[in-house]
PDB file of C-alpha atoms in Angstrom:
ATOM      1  CA  MET W 504      -8.207  -4.311  34.598  1.00 61.00           C
ATOM      2  CA  ASN W 505      -6.431  -4.199  37.941  1.00 64.00           C
ATOM      3  CA  CYS W 506      -6.782  -0.552  38.976  1.00 67.00           C
ATOM      4  CA  THR W 507      -9.672  -0.620  41.406  1.00 50.00           C
ATOM      5  CA  ILE W 508      -8.238   2.331  43.326  1.00 45.00           C
ATOM      6  CA  CYS W 509      -8.405   4.474  40.198  1.00 50.00           C
ATOM      7  CA  ALA W 510     -12.018   3.572  39.480  1.00 42.00           C
ATOM      8  CA  ALA W 511     -13.066   5.393  42.626  1.00 36.00           C
ATOM      9  CA  VAL W 512     -12.018   8.727  41.132  1.00 34.00           C
ATOM     10  CA  THR W 513     -14.066  10.599  38.549  1.00 27.00           C
ATOM     11  CA  GLN W 514     -12.327  12.769  35.984  1.00 34.00           C
ATOM     12  CA  VAL W 515     -13.537  14.780  33.031  1.00 29.00           C
ATOM     13  CA  PRO W 516     -11.859  13.701  29.763  1.00 36.00           C
ATOM     14  CA  GLU W 517      -9.489  16.319  28.482  1.00 38.00           C
ATOM     15  CA  ALA W 518      -7.115  16.643  25.552  1.00 39.00           C
ATOM     16  CA  THR W 519      -3.557  15.453  25.991  1.00 40.00           C
ATOM     17  CA  LYS W 520      -0.887  15.829  23.340  1.00 43.00           C
ATOM     18  CA  PHE W 521       1.059  12.863  22.011  1.00 41.00           C
ATOM     19  CA  PRO W 522       3.892  12.705  19.439  1.00 45.00           C
ATOM     20  CA  THR W 523       3.362  11.764  15.816  1.00 46.00           C
ATOM     21  CA  LEU W 524       5.839  11.650  12.964  1.00 46.00           C
ATOM     22  CA  ASN W 525       5.399  13.965   9.989  1.00 51.00           C
ATOM     23  CA  ARG W 526       8.136  13.877   7.347  1.00 45.00           C
ATOM     24  CA  GLY W 527      10.753  12.945   9.905  1.00 46.00           C
ATOM     25  CA  LYS W 528       9.718  15.607  12.421  1.00 46.00           C
ATOM     26  CA  LEU W 529       7.991  14.863  15.695  1.00 44.00           C
ATOM     27  CA  GLN W 530       4.791  16.816  16.168  1.00 46.00           C
ATOM     28  CA  PHE W 531       2.225  16.732  18.947  1.00 42.00           C
ATOM     29  CA  GLN W 532      -1.473  16.181  18.383  1.00 44.00           C
ATOM     30  CA  PRO W 533      -4.286  16.180  20.959  1.00 41.00           C
ATOM     31  CA  VAL W 534      -5.753  12.845  22.038  1.00 41.00           C
ATOM     32  CA  LEU W 535      -8.647  12.507  24.483  1.00 38.00           C
ATOM     33  CA  THR W 536      -7.952  10.888  27.812  1.00 45.00           C
ATOM     34  CA  THR W 537      -9.363   7.477  28.612  1.00 46.00           C
ATOM     35  CA  PRO W 538     -12.522   6.629  30.606  1.00 49.00           C
ATOM     36  CA  MET W 539     -11.868   5.218  34.059  1.00 44.00           C
ATOM     37  CA  SER W 540     -13.518   1.899  33.245  1.00 50.00           C
ATOM     38  CA  SER W 541     -10.735   0.918  30.838  1.00 78.00           C
ATOM     39  CA  ARG W 542      -7.732   1.898  32.948  1.00 88.00           C
ATOM     40  CA  LYS W 543      -4.911  -0.608  33.349  1.00 95.00           C
ATOM     41  CA  SER W 544      -1.710  -1.178  35.296  1.00 97.00           C
ATOM     42  CA  ALA W 545       1.650  -1.477  33.539  1.00 98.00           C
ATOM     43  CA  LEU W 546       5.039  -2.841  34.541  1.00 98.00           C
ATOM     44  CA  LEU W 547       8.052  -1.608  32.584  1.00 98.00           C
ATOM     45  CA  LEU W 548      11.348  -3.516  32.674  1.00 98.00           C
ATOM     46  CA  GLY W 549      14.236  -1.583  31.138  1.00 96.00           C
ATOM     47  CA  ALA W 550      13.008   1.989  31.537  1.00 96.00           C
ATOM     48  CA  THR W 551      16.430   3.646  31.496  1.00 93.00           C
ATOM     49  CA  GLY W 552      17.434   2.534  27.989  1.00 93.00           C
ATOM     50  CA  ALA W 553      16.969   4.484  24.762  1.00 93.00           C
ATOM     51  CA  VAL W 554      13.490   3.074  24.091  1.00 96.00           C
ATOM     52  CA  GLY W 555      12.523   2.444  27.699  1.00 96.00           C
ATOM     53  CA  LYS W 556      12.807   6.064  28.778  1.00 95.00           C
ATOM     54  CA  LYS W 557      10.483   7.155  25.969  1.00 96.00           C
ATOM     55  CA  LEU W 558       8.061   4.352  26.734  1.00 97.00           C
ATOM     56  CA  LEU W 559       7.947   5.398  30.383  1.00 96.00           C
ATOM     57  CA  ALA W 560       7.187   8.990  29.355  1.00 94.00           C
ATOM     58  CA  GLU W 561       4.450   7.723  27.041  1.00 95.00           C
ATOM     59  CA  LEU W 562       2.846   5.671  29.795  1.00 95.00           C
ATOM     60  CA  LEU W 563       2.931   8.646  32.146  1.00 94.00           C
ATOM     61  CA  ALA W 564       1.374  10.866  29.477  1.00 91.00           C
ATOM     62  CA  HIS W 565      -1.606   8.506  29.059  1.00 86.00           C
ATOM     63  CA  ASP W 566      -4.083   8.698  31.919  1.00 89.00           C
ATOM     64  CA  GLU W 567      -5.454   5.231  31.087  1.00 93.00           C
ATOM     65  CA  TRP W 568      -2.483   3.709  32.940  1.00 95.00           C
ATOM     66  CA  CYS W 569      -3.478   4.201  36.553  1.00 92.00           C
ATOM     67  CA  LYS W 570      -0.489   2.354  38.044  1.00 95.00           C
ATOM     68  CA  ILE W 571       2.941   2.213  36.418  1.00 96.00           C
ATOM     69  CA  GLY W 572       5.788   0.165  37.808  1.00 97.00           C
ATOM     70  CA  GLU W 573       9.363   1.005  36.837  1.00 97.00           C
ATOM     71  CA  TYR W 574      11.480  -1.908  38.063  1.00 97.00           C
ATOM     72  CA  GLY W 575      15.118  -2.385  37.100  1.00 96.00           C
ATOM     73  CA  ARG W 576      18.790  -2.419  38.018  1.00 94.00           C
ATOM     74  CA  ARG W 577      18.413   1.352  38.243  1.00 94.00           C
ATOM     75  CA  VAL W 578      15.443   3.681  37.937  1.00 95.00           C
ATOM     76  CA  THR W 579      14.824   7.098  36.442  1.00 94.00           C
ATOM     77  CA  ALA W 580      15.995  10.018  38.566  1.00 92.00           C
ATOM     78  CA  LEU W 581      13.068  12.070  39.815  1.00 87.00           C
ATOM     79  CA  GLU W 582      14.388  15.233  38.183  1.00 87.00           C
ATOM     80  CA  ASN W 583      14.289  13.472  34.807  1.00 88.00           C
ATOM     81  CA  LEU W 584      10.624  12.577  35.025  1.00 87.00           C
ATOM     82  CA  PRO W 585       8.028  14.674  33.162  1.00 76.00           C
ATOM     83  CA  PRO W 586       6.698  17.623  35.193  1.00 75.00           C
ATOM     84  CA  GLY W 587       3.868  16.664  37.499  1.00 66.00           C
ATOM     85  CA  GLN W 588       4.620  12.925  37.254  1.00 64.00           C
ATOM     86  CA  ARG W 589       6.841  12.445  40.265  1.00 58.00           C
ATOM     87  CA  GLU W 590       4.083  11.200  42.524  1.00 64.00           C
ATOM     88  CA  GLY W 591       0.899   9.197  42.341  1.00 82.00           C
ATOM     89  CA  ARG W 592       0.784   6.550  39.603  1.00 92.00           C
ATOM     90  CA  LEU W 593       4.505   5.778  39.319  1.00 94.00           C
ATOM     91  CA  GLU W 594       6.061   3.085  41.519  1.00 95.00           C
ATOM     92  CA  GLN W 595       9.847   2.768  41.232  1.00 95.00           C
ATOM     93  CA  LYS W 596      11.881  -0.110  42.598  1.00 96.00           C
ATOM     94  CA  VAL W 597      15.523  -1.141  42.197  1.00 97.00           C
ATOM     95  CA  ILE W 598      15.706  -4.919  41.868  1.00 97.00           C
ATOM     96  CA  ASP W 599      18.388  -7.599  41.727  1.00 97.00           C
ATOM     97  CA  PHE W 600      17.932  -9.791  38.652  1.00 97.00           C
ATOM     98  CA  GLU W 601      20.130 -12.412  40.280  1.00 97.00           C
ATOM     99  CA  ASN W 602      17.505 -12.734  43.026  1.00 97.00           C
ATOM    100  CA  ILE W 603      14.399 -11.956  41.005  1.00 97.00           C
ATOM    101  CA  GLU W 604      11.938 -13.827  43.231  1.00 94.00           C
ATOM    102  CA  ALA W 605      12.701 -11.367  46.027  1.00 95.00           C
ATOM    103  CA  ALA W 606      11.681  -8.428  43.834  1.00 96.00           C
ATOM    104  CA  GLY W 607       7.953  -8.949  44.381  1.00 95.00           C
ATOM    105  CA  LEU W 608       7.063  -8.564  40.697  1.00 97.00           C
ATOM    106  CA  LYS W 609       4.056 -10.843  41.051  1.00 95.00           C
ATOM    107  CA  ASP W 610       2.564  -8.672  43.805  1.00 94.00           C
ATOM    108  CA  GLY W 611       1.687  -5.906  41.356  1.00 93.00           C
ATOM    109  CA  GLN W 612      -0.842  -8.029  39.431  1.00 95.00           C
ATOM    110  CA  TRP W 613       0.127  -6.096  36.307  1.00 98.00           C
ATOM    111  CA  ASP W 614      -2.312  -5.990  33.393  1.00 98.00           C
ATOM    112  CA  VAL W 615       0.483  -5.371  30.882  1.00 98.00           C
ATOM    113  CA  VAL W 616       4.199  -6.092  31.170  1.00 98.00           C
ATOM    114  CA  PHE W 617       6.427  -4.064  28.819  1.00 98.00           C
ATOM    115  CA  VAL W 618      10.008  -5.244  28.263  1.00 98.00           C
ATOM    116  CA  THR W 619      12.695  -3.038  26.730  1.00 98.00           C
ATOM    117  CA  LEU W 620      15.507  -4.583  28.740  1.00 96.00           C
ATOM    118  CA  GLY W 621      18.568  -5.595  26.752  1.00 90.00           C
ATOM    119  CA  THR W 622      22.254  -4.991  26.167  1.00 90.00           C
ATOM    120  CA  THR W 623      25.058  -5.538  23.677  1.00 89.00           C
ATOM    121  CA  ARG W 624      28.015  -7.885  23.834  1.00 91.00           C
ATOM    122  CA  ALA W 625      30.354  -4.916  24.193  1.00 90.00           C
ATOM    123  CA  GLN W 626      28.396  -3.530  27.129  1.00 90.00           C
ATOM    124  CA  ALA W 627      28.059  -6.939  28.793  1.00 93.00           C
ATOM    125  CA  GLY W 628      31.765  -7.716  28.436  1.00 93.00           C
ATOM    126  CA  SER W 629      31.373 -11.282  27.141  1.00 96.00           C
ATOM    127  CA  ALA W 630      29.028 -13.480  25.161  1.00 95.00           C
ATOM    128  CA  GLU W 631      28.070 -15.335  28.342  1.00 96.00           C
ATOM    129  CA  MET W 632      27.133 -12.171  30.217  1.00 96.00           C
ATOM    130  CA  PHE W 633      25.307 -10.839  27.170  1.00 96.00           C
ATOM    131  CA  GLU W 634      23.050 -13.890  27.060  1.00 96.00           C
ATOM    132  CA  LYS W 635      22.505 -13.730  30.820  1.00 96.00           C
ATOM    133  CA  ILE W 636      21.304 -10.115  30.678  1.00 96.00           C
ATOM    134  CA  ASP W 637      19.605 -10.165  27.289  1.00 96.00           C
ATOM    135  CA  ARG W 638      17.727 -13.445  27.719  1.00 97.00           C
ATOM    136  CA  GLU W 639      17.969 -14.959  31.204  1.00 97.00           C
ATOM    137  CA  TYR W 640      17.151 -11.742  33.079  1.00 97.00           C
ATOM    138  CA  VAL W 641      14.275 -10.953  30.719  1.00 98.00           C
ATOM    139  CA  VAL W 642      12.653 -14.386  30.815  1.00 98.00           C
ATOM    140  CA  ASN W 643      13.066 -14.829  34.573  1.00 98.00           C
ATOM    141  CA  ALA W 644      11.622 -11.388  35.295  1.00 98.00           C
ATOM    142  CA  CYS W 645       8.604 -11.977  33.074  1.00 98.00           C
ATOM    143  CA  ARG W 646       8.043 -15.361  34.690  1.00 98.00           C
ATOM    144  CA  ALA W 647       8.191 -13.708  38.111  1.00 98.00           C
ATOM    145  CA  ALA W 648       5.706 -11.006  37.035  1.00 98.00           C
ATOM    146  CA  LYS W 649       3.098 -13.485  35.803  1.00 98.00           C
ATOM    147  CA  SER W 650       0.095 -13.904  38.068  1.00 96.00           C
ATOM    148  CA  ASP W 651      -0.693 -17.247  39.673  1.00 94.00           C
ATOM    149  CA  ASN W 652      -4.387 -16.595  39.064  1.00 95.00           C
ATOM    150  CA  PRO W 653      -5.322 -18.454  35.838  1.00 91.00           C
ATOM    151  CA  ALA W 654      -8.380 -16.226  35.392  1.00 94.00           C
ATOM    152  CA  PHE W 655      -6.319 -13.034  35.376  1.00 96.00           C
ATOM    153  CA  GLN W 656      -5.649 -11.843  31.828  1.00 95.00           C
ATOM    154  CA  GLN W 657      -2.120 -10.491  31.381  1.00 98.00           C
ATOM    155  CA  ARG W 658      -0.433  -9.154  28.279  1.00 98.00           C
ATOM    156  CA  LEU W 659       3.303  -9.166  27.518  1.00 98.00           C
ATOM    157  CA  VAL W 660       4.875  -6.703  25.054  1.00 98.00           C
ATOM    158  CA  TYR W 661       8.523  -7.375  24.232  1.00 98.00           C
ATOM    159  CA  LEU W 662      11.021  -5.283  22.255  1.00 98.00           C
ATOM    160  CA  SER W 663      13.100  -7.646  20.123  1.00 98.00           C
ATOM    161  CA  SER W 664      15.070  -6.757  16.998  1.00 96.00           C
ATOM    162  CA  ALA W 665      14.877  -7.042  13.225  1.00 95.00           C
ATOM    163  CA  GLY W 666      16.367 -10.320  12.073  1.00 95.00           C
ATOM    164  CA  ALA W 667      15.740 -12.124  15.354  1.00 97.00           C
ATOM    165  CA  SER W 668      15.875 -15.879  14.844  1.00 97.00           C
ATOM    166  CA  ALA W 669      16.430 -18.748  17.245  1.00 97.00           C
ATOM    167  CA  THR W 670      18.405 -20.544  14.532  1.00 97.00           C
ATOM    168  CA  SER W 671      20.676 -17.643  13.581  1.00 97.00           C
ATOM    169  CA  PRO W 672      24.428 -18.374  13.643  1.00 97.00           C
ATOM    170  CA  PHE W 673      25.015 -14.923  15.119  1.00 97.00           C
ATOM    171  CA  LEU W 674      24.894 -14.156  18.840  1.00 96.00           C
ATOM    172  CA  TYR W 675      22.612 -11.102  18.913  1.00 95.00           C
ATOM    173  CA  PRO W 676      19.747 -12.205  16.625  1.00 96.00           C
ATOM    174  CA  LYS W 677      19.878 -15.751  18.035  1.00 97.00           C
ATOM    175  CA  SER W 678      19.536 -14.481  21.610  1.00 97.00           C
ATOM    176  CA  LYS W 679      16.581 -12.308  20.616  1.00 97.00           C
ATOM    177  CA  GLY W 680      14.917 -15.191  18.790  1.00 98.00           C
ATOM    178  CA  LEU W 681      15.389 -17.588  21.706  1.00 98.00           C
ATOM    179  CA  THR W 682      14.047 -14.946  24.091  1.00 98.00           C
ATOM    180  CA  GLU W 683      10.922 -14.499  21.972  1.00 98.00           C
ATOM    181  CA  LEU W 684      10.164 -18.218  22.144  1.00 98.00           C
ATOM    182  CA  ALA W 685      10.915 -18.477  25.851  1.00 98.00           C
ATOM    183  CA  LEU W 686       8.572 -15.572  26.612  1.00 98.00           C
ATOM    184  CA  ALA W 687       5.819 -17.072  24.474  1.00 98.00           C
ATOM    185  CA  ARG W 688       6.058 -20.303  26.524  1.00 98.00           C
ATOM    186  CA  LEU W 689       5.399 -18.517  29.821  1.00 98.00           C
ATOM    187  CA  GLY W 690       1.648 -18.661  29.308  1.00 96.00           C
ATOM    188  CA  TYR W 691       0.656 -14.996  29.180  1.00 98.00           C
ATOM    189  CA  SER W 692      -2.825 -14.459  27.751  1.00 97.00           C
ATOM    190  CA  ASP W 693      -1.364 -12.364  24.945  1.00 98.00           C
ATOM    191  CA  THR W 694       2.281 -11.992  23.860  1.00 98.00           C
ATOM    192  CA  ILE W 695       3.255  -9.290  21.362  1.00 98.00           C
ATOM    193  CA  VAL W 696       6.773  -8.983  19.948  1.00 98.00           C
ATOM    194  CA  PHE W 697       8.214  -5.972  18.132  1.00 98.00           C
ATOM    195  CA  ARG W 698      11.057  -6.362  15.636  1.00 98.00           C
ATOM    196  CA  PRO W 699      11.953  -2.782  14.706  1.00 97.00           C
ATOM    197  CA  GLY W 700      14.617  -1.727  12.257  1.00 95.00           C
ATOM    198  CA  PHE W 701      17.197   0.979  12.889  1.00 92.00           C
ATOM    199  CA  LEU W 702      16.283   3.015  15.981  1.00 93.00           C
ATOM    200  CA  ARG W 703      16.466   6.648  15.008  1.00 89.00           C
ATOM    201  CA  GLY W 704      16.884   9.398  17.584  1.00 76.00           C
ATOM    202  CA  ALA W 705      18.606   7.340  20.272  1.00 64.00           C
ATOM    203  CA  GLU W 706      19.877   9.457  23.159  1.00 62.00           C
ATOM    204  CA  ARG W 707      23.146   7.844  24.209  1.00 45.00           C
ATOM    205  CA  PRO W 708      25.973   9.152  26.402  1.00 50.00           C
ATOM    206  CA  GLN W 709      28.482   8.168  23.696  1.00 53.00           C
ATOM    207  CA  LYS W 710      28.154   8.313  19.928  1.00 52.00           C
ATOM    208  CA  ARG W 711      28.444   5.042  18.027  1.00 48.00           C
ATOM    209  CA  ILE W 712      30.168   5.598  14.678  1.00 48.00           C
ATOM    210  CA  GLY W 713      28.620   2.540  13.052  1.00 48.00           C
ATOM    211  CA  GLU W 714      25.174   3.540  14.274  1.00 44.00           C
ATOM    212  CA  THR W 715      25.635   7.072  12.920  1.00 47.00           C
ATOM    213  CA  LEU W 716      26.671   5.825   9.481  1.00 48.00           C
ATOM    214  CA  LEU W 717      23.794   3.352   9.375  1.00 46.00           C
ATOM    215  CA  GLY W 718      21.449   6.173  10.328  1.00 45.00           C
ATOM    216  CA  TYR W 719      22.531   8.169   7.292  1.00 44.00           C
ATOM    217  CA  LEU W 720      21.804   5.192   5.055  1.00 47.00           C
ATOM    218  CA  THR W 721      18.414   4.283   6.520  1.00 45.00           C
ATOM    219  CA  GLY W 722      17.456   7.943   6.628  1.00 48.00           C
ATOM    220  CA  ALA W 723      18.024   8.275   2.897  1.00 47.00           C
ATOM    221  CA  LEU W 724      16.167   5.040   2.132  1.00 45.00           C
ATOM    222  CA  SER W 725      13.260   5.918   4.439  1.00 48.00           C
ATOM    223  CA  HIS W 726      11.911   8.177   1.685  1.00 47.00           C
ATOM    224  CA  VAL W 727      11.090   5.072  -0.375  1.00 47.00           C
ATOM    225  CA  THR W 728      10.332   2.443   2.298  1.00 51.00           C
ATOM    226  CA  ALA W 729       9.050   2.307   5.892  1.00 52.00           C
ATOM    227  CA  ASP W 730      10.729  -1.021   6.584  1.00 72.00           C
ATOM    228  CA  LEU W 731      14.184   0.164   7.637  1.00 81.00           C
ATOM    229  CA  GLU W 732      13.992   2.634  10.503  1.00 93.00           C
ATOM    230  CA  ILE W 733      11.714   4.043  13.157  1.00 95.00           C
ATOM    231  CA  TRP W 734      11.950   7.075  15.433  1.00 95.00           C
ATOM    232  CA  ILE W 735      12.221   5.928  19.031  1.00 97.00           C
ATOM    233  CA  PRO W 736       9.301   8.039  20.337  1.00 96.00           C
ATOM    234  CA  VAL W 737       7.120   6.522  17.609  1.00 97.00           C
ATOM    235  CA  LEU W 738       8.230   3.006  18.591  1.00 98.00           C
ATOM    236  CA  ALA W 739       7.482   3.739  22.240  1.00 98.00           C
ATOM    237  CA  ARG W 740       3.992   4.936  21.409  1.00 97.00           C
ATOM    238  CA  SER W 741       3.464   1.930  19.152  1.00 98.00           C
ATOM    239  CA  MET W 742       4.333  -0.437  21.993  1.00 98.00           C
ATOM    240  CA  VAL W 743       1.995   1.379  24.368  1.00 98.00           C
ATOM    241  CA  ASN W 744      -0.787   1.157  21.780  1.00 98.00           C
ATOM    242  CA  ALA W 745      -0.146  -2.573  21.416  1.00 98.00           C
ATOM    243  CA  GLY W 746      -0.334  -2.982  25.177  1.00 98.00           C
ATOM    244  CA  ARG W 747      -3.611  -1.111  25.215  1.00 96.00           C
ATOM    245  CA  LEU W 748      -5.254  -2.790  22.207  1.00 97.00           C
ATOM    246  CA  GLY W 749      -3.893  -6.317  22.439  1.00 98.00           C
ATOM    247  CA  SER W 750      -3.409  -8.675  19.517  1.00 98.00           C
ATOM    248  CA  SER W 751      -7.119  -8.885  18.751  1.00 97.00           C
ATOM    249  CA  GLY W 752      -7.491  -5.113  18.641  1.00 97.00           C
ATOM    250  CA  LEU W 753      -4.592  -4.281  16.325  1.00 98.00           C
ATOM    251  CA  PRO W 754      -5.668  -2.529  13.091  1.00 97.00           C
ATOM    252  CA  PRO W 755      -5.356  -4.732   9.987  1.00 97.00           C
ATOM    253  CA  ASP W 756      -3.054  -2.252   8.240  1.00 97.00           C
ATOM    254  CA  VAL W 757      -0.233  -2.823  10.762  1.00 97.00           C
ATOM    255  CA  GLY W 758       0.281  -6.255   9.211  1.00 97.00           C
ATOM    256  CA  ALA W 759       0.613  -8.186  12.460  1.00 98.00           C
ATOM    257  CA  SER W 760       1.262 -11.898  12.000  1.00 98.00           C
ATOM    258  CA  LYS W 761       1.484 -15.007  14.128  1.00 98.00           C
ATOM    259  CA  ALA W 762       4.975 -16.353  14.711  1.00 98.00           C
ATOM    260  CA  GLY W 763       6.836 -18.817  16.890  1.00 97.00           C
ATOM    261  CA  GLU W 764       6.308 -22.547  17.158  1.00 96.00           C
ATOM    262  CA  ASP W 765       3.933 -25.026  18.772  1.00 96.00           C
ATOM    263  CA  GLY W 766       3.486 -24.082  22.403  1.00 95.00           C
ATOM    264  CA  ALA W 767       5.241 -20.754  21.861  1.00 97.00           C
ATOM    265  CA  ARG W 768       3.058 -18.619  19.605  1.00 98.00           C
ATOM    266  CA  PHE W 769       3.120 -14.842  19.656  1.00 98.00           C
ATOM    267  CA  THR W 770       1.935 -11.826  17.661  1.00 98.00           C
ATOM    268  CA  LEU W 771       4.698 -10.233  15.613  1.00 98.00           C
ATOM    269  CA  LEU W 772       4.978  -6.643  14.393  1.00 98.00           C
ATOM    270  CA  GLY W 773       7.736  -5.554  12.047  1.00 97.00           C
ATOM    271  CA  ASN W 774       9.147  -2.106  11.481  1.00 96.00           C
ATOM    272  CA  LYS W 775       6.502  -0.958   8.996  1.00 95.00           C
ATOM    273  CA  GLY W 776       3.658  -2.047  11.254  1.00 97.00           C
ATOM    274  CA  ALA W 777       5.279  -0.386  14.259  1.00 97.00           C
ATOM    275  CA  ASN W 778       5.523   2.873  12.323  1.00 96.00           C
ATOM    276  CA  ILE W 779       1.825   2.706  11.459  1.00 96.00           C
ATOM    277  CA  LEU W 780       0.704   1.759  14.965  1.00 98.00           C
ATOM    278  CA  GLY W 781       2.849   4.522  16.454  1.00 97.00           C
ATOM    279  CA  ARG W 782       0.922   7.178  14.540  1.00 93.00           C
ATOM    280  CA  ILE W 783      -2.524   6.131  15.711  1.00 87.00           C
TER     281      ILE W 783
END
């Protein structure tokens, strides 16, 4: 734990409400706040994306995260932050991924680094730019955020995609698979990778016709299997839970497995496991 400043404050545990999924509808259930002794710091890369914005809100809702860093090409506008969360624990910083060493990521000594940074080929404009943003920016930023202190235990939680494979003939899943392996080689104490299915409930400025049609299909099939889709708030909470629990603390029923290759091993959670972990 790296939040010594928070340990000096005494608080009485109180109930906070967090989202759960019940028959496709988000509901809120009370969860007790966390004792000061187990508080951690968290760095979030990619907080303005569909998943990132929900993950940031989830971190802010949990009092166990005593310092939260939102670093990226842009940061969340203050008026879009949850009420009462505009000051105190949140540290926002606009950074240049082309000059990542100047960003000071290492200075935060972050206990957990969450990564939801990514893009599409269409958004990037070319395959080359897609790989630069989707893989090079991610790996370089995580390398820059890793502490030089070998005794400091750091955890990395990365949002990948279903079908990710370093040997895929297709650009998107291959980039995700190569990124997974590159992150696992960085030497974090614990690396956890999520491969969710269809992301349901994405808040985007423009509708994607293909995404809408796929949502209809996965929505219908979700009544018979939990492998195909996940609500974004549930995924965000699942990632936060993984960051809190670590690989060794994950419940057996989430079905986490070891993946990767020699020198690049990581803990892998699929869509079904993410759904389960997101309801804890």
